[in-house]
GROMACS .gro file of N, CA and C in nm:
model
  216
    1UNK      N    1   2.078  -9.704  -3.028
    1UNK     CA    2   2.114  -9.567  -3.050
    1UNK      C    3   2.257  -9.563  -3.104
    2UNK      N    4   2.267  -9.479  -3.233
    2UNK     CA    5   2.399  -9.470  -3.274
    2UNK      C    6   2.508  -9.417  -3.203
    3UNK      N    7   2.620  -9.462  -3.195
    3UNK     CA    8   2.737  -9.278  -3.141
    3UNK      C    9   2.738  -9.163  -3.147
    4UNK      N   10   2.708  -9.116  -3.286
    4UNK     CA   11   2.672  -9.009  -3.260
    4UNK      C   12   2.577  -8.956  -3.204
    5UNK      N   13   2.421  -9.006  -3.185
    5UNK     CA   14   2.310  -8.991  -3.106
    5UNK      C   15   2.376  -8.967  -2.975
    6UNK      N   16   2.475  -9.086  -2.906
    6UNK     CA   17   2.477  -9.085  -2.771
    6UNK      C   18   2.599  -8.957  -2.744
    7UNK      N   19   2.714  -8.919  -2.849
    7UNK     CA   20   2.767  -8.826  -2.838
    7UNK      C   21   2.715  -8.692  -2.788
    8UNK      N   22   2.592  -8.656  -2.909
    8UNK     CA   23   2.517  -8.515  -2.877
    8UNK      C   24   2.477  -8.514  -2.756
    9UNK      N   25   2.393  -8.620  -2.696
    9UNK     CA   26   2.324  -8.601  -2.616
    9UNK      C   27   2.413  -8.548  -2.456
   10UNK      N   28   2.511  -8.628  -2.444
   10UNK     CA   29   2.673  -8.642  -2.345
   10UNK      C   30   2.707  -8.478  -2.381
   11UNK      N   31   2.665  -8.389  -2.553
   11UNK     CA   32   2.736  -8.264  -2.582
   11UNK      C   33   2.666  -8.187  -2.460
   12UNK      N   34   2.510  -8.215  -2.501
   12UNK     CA   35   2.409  -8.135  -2.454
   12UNK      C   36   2.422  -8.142  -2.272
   13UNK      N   37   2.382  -8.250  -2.306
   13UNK     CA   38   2.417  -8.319  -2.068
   13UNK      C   39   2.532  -8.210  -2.008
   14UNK      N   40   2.614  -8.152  -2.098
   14UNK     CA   41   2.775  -8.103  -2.062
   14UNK      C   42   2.746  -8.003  -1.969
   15UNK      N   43   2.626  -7.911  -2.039
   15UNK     CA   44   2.685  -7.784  -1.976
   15UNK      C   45   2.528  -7.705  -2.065
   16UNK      N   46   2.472  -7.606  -2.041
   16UNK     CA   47   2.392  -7.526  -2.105
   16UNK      C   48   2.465  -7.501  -2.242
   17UNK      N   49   2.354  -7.531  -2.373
   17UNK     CA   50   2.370  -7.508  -2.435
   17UNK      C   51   2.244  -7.412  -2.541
   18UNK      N   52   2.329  -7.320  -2.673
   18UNK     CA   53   2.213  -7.269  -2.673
   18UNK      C   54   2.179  -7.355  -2.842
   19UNK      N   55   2.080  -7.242  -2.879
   19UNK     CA   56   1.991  -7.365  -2.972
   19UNK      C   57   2.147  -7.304  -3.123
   20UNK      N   58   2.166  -7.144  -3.080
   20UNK     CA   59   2.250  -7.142  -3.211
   20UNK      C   60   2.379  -7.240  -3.209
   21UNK      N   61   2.441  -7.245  -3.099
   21UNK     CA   62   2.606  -7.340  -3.083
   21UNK      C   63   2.580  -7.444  -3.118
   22UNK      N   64   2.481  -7.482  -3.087
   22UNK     CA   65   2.370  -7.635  -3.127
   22UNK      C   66   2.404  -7.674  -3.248
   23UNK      N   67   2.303  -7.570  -3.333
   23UNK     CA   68   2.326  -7.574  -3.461
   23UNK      C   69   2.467  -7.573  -3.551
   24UNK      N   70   2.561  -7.480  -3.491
   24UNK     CA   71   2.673  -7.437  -3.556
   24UNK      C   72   2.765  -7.560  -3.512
   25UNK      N   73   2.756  -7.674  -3.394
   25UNK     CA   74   2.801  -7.794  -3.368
   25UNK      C   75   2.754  -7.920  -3.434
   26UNK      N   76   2.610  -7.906  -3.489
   26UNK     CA   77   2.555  -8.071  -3.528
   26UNK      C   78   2.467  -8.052  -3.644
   27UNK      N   79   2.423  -7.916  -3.723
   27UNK     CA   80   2.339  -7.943  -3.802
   27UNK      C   81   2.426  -8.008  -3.919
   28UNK      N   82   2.318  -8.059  -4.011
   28UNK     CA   83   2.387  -8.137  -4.122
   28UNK      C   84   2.279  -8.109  -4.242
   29UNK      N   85   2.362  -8.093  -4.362
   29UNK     CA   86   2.252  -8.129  -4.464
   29UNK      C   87   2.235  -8.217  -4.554
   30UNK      N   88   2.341  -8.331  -4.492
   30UNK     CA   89   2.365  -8.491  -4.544
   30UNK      C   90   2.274  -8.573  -4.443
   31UNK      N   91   2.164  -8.603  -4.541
   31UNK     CA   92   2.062  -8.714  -4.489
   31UNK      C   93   2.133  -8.878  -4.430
   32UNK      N   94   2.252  -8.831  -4.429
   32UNK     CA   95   2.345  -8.969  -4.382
   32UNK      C   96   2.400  -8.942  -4.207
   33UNK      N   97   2.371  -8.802  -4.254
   33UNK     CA   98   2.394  -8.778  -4.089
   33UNK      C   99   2.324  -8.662  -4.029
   34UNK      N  100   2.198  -8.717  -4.035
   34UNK     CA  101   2.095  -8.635  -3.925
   34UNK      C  102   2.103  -8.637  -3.802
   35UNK      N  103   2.166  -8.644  -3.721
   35UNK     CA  104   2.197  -8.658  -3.588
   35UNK      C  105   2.108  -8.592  -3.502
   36UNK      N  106   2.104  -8.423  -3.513
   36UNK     CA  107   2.055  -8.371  -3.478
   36UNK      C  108   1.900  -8.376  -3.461
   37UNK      N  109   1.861  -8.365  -3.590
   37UNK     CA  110   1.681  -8.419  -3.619
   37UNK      C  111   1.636  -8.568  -3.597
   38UNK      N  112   1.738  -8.638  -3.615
   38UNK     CA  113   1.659  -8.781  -3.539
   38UNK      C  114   1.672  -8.738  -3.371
   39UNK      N  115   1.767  -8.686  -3.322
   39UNK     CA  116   1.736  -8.723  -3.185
   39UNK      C  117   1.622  -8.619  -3.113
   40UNK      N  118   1.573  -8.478  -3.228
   40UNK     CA  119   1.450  -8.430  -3.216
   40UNK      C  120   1.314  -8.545  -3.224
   41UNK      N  121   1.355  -8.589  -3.338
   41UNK     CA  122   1.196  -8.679  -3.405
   41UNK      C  123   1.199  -8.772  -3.240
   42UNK      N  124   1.295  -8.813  -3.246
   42UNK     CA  125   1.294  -8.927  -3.068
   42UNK      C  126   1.261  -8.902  -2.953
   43UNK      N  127   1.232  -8.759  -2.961
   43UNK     CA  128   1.228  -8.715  -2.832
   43UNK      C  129   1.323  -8.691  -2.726
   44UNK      N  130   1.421  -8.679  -2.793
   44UNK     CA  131   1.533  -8.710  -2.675
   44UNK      C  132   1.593  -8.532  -2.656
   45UNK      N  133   1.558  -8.432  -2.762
   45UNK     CA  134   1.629  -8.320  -2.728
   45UNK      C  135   1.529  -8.230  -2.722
   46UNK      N  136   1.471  -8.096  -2.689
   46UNK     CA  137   1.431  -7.969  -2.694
   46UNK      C  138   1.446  -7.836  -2.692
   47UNK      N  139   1.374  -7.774  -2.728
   47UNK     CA  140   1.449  -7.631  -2.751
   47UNK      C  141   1.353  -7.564  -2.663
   48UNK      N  142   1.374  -7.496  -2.581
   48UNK     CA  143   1.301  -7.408  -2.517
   48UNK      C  144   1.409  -7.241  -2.479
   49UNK      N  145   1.309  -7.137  -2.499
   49UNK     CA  146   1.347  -7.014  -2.489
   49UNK      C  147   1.479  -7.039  -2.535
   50UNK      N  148   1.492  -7.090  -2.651
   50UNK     CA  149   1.657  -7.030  -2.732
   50UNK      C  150   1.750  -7.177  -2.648
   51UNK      N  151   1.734  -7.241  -2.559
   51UNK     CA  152   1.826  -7.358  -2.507
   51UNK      C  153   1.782  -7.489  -2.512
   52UNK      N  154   1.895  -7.557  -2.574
   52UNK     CA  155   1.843  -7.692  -2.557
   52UNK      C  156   1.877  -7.765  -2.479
   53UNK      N  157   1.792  -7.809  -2.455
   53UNK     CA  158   1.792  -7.917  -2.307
   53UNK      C  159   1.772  -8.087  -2.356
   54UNK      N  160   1.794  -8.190  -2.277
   54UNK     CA  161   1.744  -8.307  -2.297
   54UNK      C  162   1.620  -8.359  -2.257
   55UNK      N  163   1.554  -8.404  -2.298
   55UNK     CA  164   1.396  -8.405  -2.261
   55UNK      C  165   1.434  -8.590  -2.163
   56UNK      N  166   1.327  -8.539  -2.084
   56UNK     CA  167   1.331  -8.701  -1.999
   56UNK      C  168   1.362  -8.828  -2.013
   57UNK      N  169   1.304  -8.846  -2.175
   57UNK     CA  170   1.368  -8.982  -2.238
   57UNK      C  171   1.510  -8.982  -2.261
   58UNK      N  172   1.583  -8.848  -2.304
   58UNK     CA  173   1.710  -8.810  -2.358
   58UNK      C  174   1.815  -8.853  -2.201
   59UNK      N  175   1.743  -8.791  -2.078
   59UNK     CA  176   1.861  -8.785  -1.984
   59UNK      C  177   1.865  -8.900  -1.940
   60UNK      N  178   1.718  -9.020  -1.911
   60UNK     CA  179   1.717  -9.183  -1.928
   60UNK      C  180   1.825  -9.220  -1.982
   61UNK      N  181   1.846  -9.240  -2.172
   61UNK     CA  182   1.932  -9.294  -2.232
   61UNK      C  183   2.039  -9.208  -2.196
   62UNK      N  184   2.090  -9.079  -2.132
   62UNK     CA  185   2.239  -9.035  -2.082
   62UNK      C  186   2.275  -9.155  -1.996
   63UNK      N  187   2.208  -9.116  -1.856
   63UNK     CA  188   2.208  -9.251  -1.732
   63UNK      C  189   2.250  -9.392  -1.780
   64UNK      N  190   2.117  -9.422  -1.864
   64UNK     CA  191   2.170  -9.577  -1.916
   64UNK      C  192   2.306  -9.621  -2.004
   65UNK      N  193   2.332  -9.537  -2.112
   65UNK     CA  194   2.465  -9.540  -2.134
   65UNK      C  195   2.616  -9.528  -2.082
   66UNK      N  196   2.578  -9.428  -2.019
   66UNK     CA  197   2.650  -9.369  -1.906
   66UNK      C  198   2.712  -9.476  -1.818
   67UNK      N  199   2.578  -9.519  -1.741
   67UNK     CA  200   2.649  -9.632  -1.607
   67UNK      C  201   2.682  -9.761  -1.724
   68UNK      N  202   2.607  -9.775  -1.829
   68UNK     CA  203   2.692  -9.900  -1.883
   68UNK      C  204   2.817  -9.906  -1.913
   69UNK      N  205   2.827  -9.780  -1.997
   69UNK     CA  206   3.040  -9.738  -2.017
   69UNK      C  207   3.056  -9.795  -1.879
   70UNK      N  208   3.045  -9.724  -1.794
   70UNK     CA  209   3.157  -9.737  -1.701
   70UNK      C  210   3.148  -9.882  -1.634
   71UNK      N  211   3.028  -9.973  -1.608
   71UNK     CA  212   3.018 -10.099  -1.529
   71UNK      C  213   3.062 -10.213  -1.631
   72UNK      N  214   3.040 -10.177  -1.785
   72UNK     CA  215   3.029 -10.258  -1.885
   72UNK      C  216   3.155 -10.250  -1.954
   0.00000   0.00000   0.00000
């Protein structure tokens, strides 16, 4: 997973976010930096009623990154 992947996800983990701040924080229309839509296509983010949340695989790779920063 790239930095920025693991960035958004650490954005999202932060605090409720909604799907517009979302957008107005990570969309892109440089295919060099899809950030946002790969970590859709992965499963790792969702949008429900207007908020996005991290989907189960997403808060996994938070955890796993997470305790590695800090033990690693």
């Amino acid at each position: 997973m790239n930095a920025l992947t693991r960035e958004l996800l650490v954005w999202v983990a932060a605090r409720p976010r909604t799907y517009d701040e979302t957008m107005d924080a990570w969309r892109s229309n440089c295919p060099r930096h899809s950030t946002w839509e790969d970590a859709c296509i992965d499963g790792l983010v969702e949008v429900t009623d207007g908020e996005v949340r991290l989907t189960t695989a997403g808060s996994a790779a938070v955890r796993n990154f997470t305790s590695y920063s800090v033990s690693g």
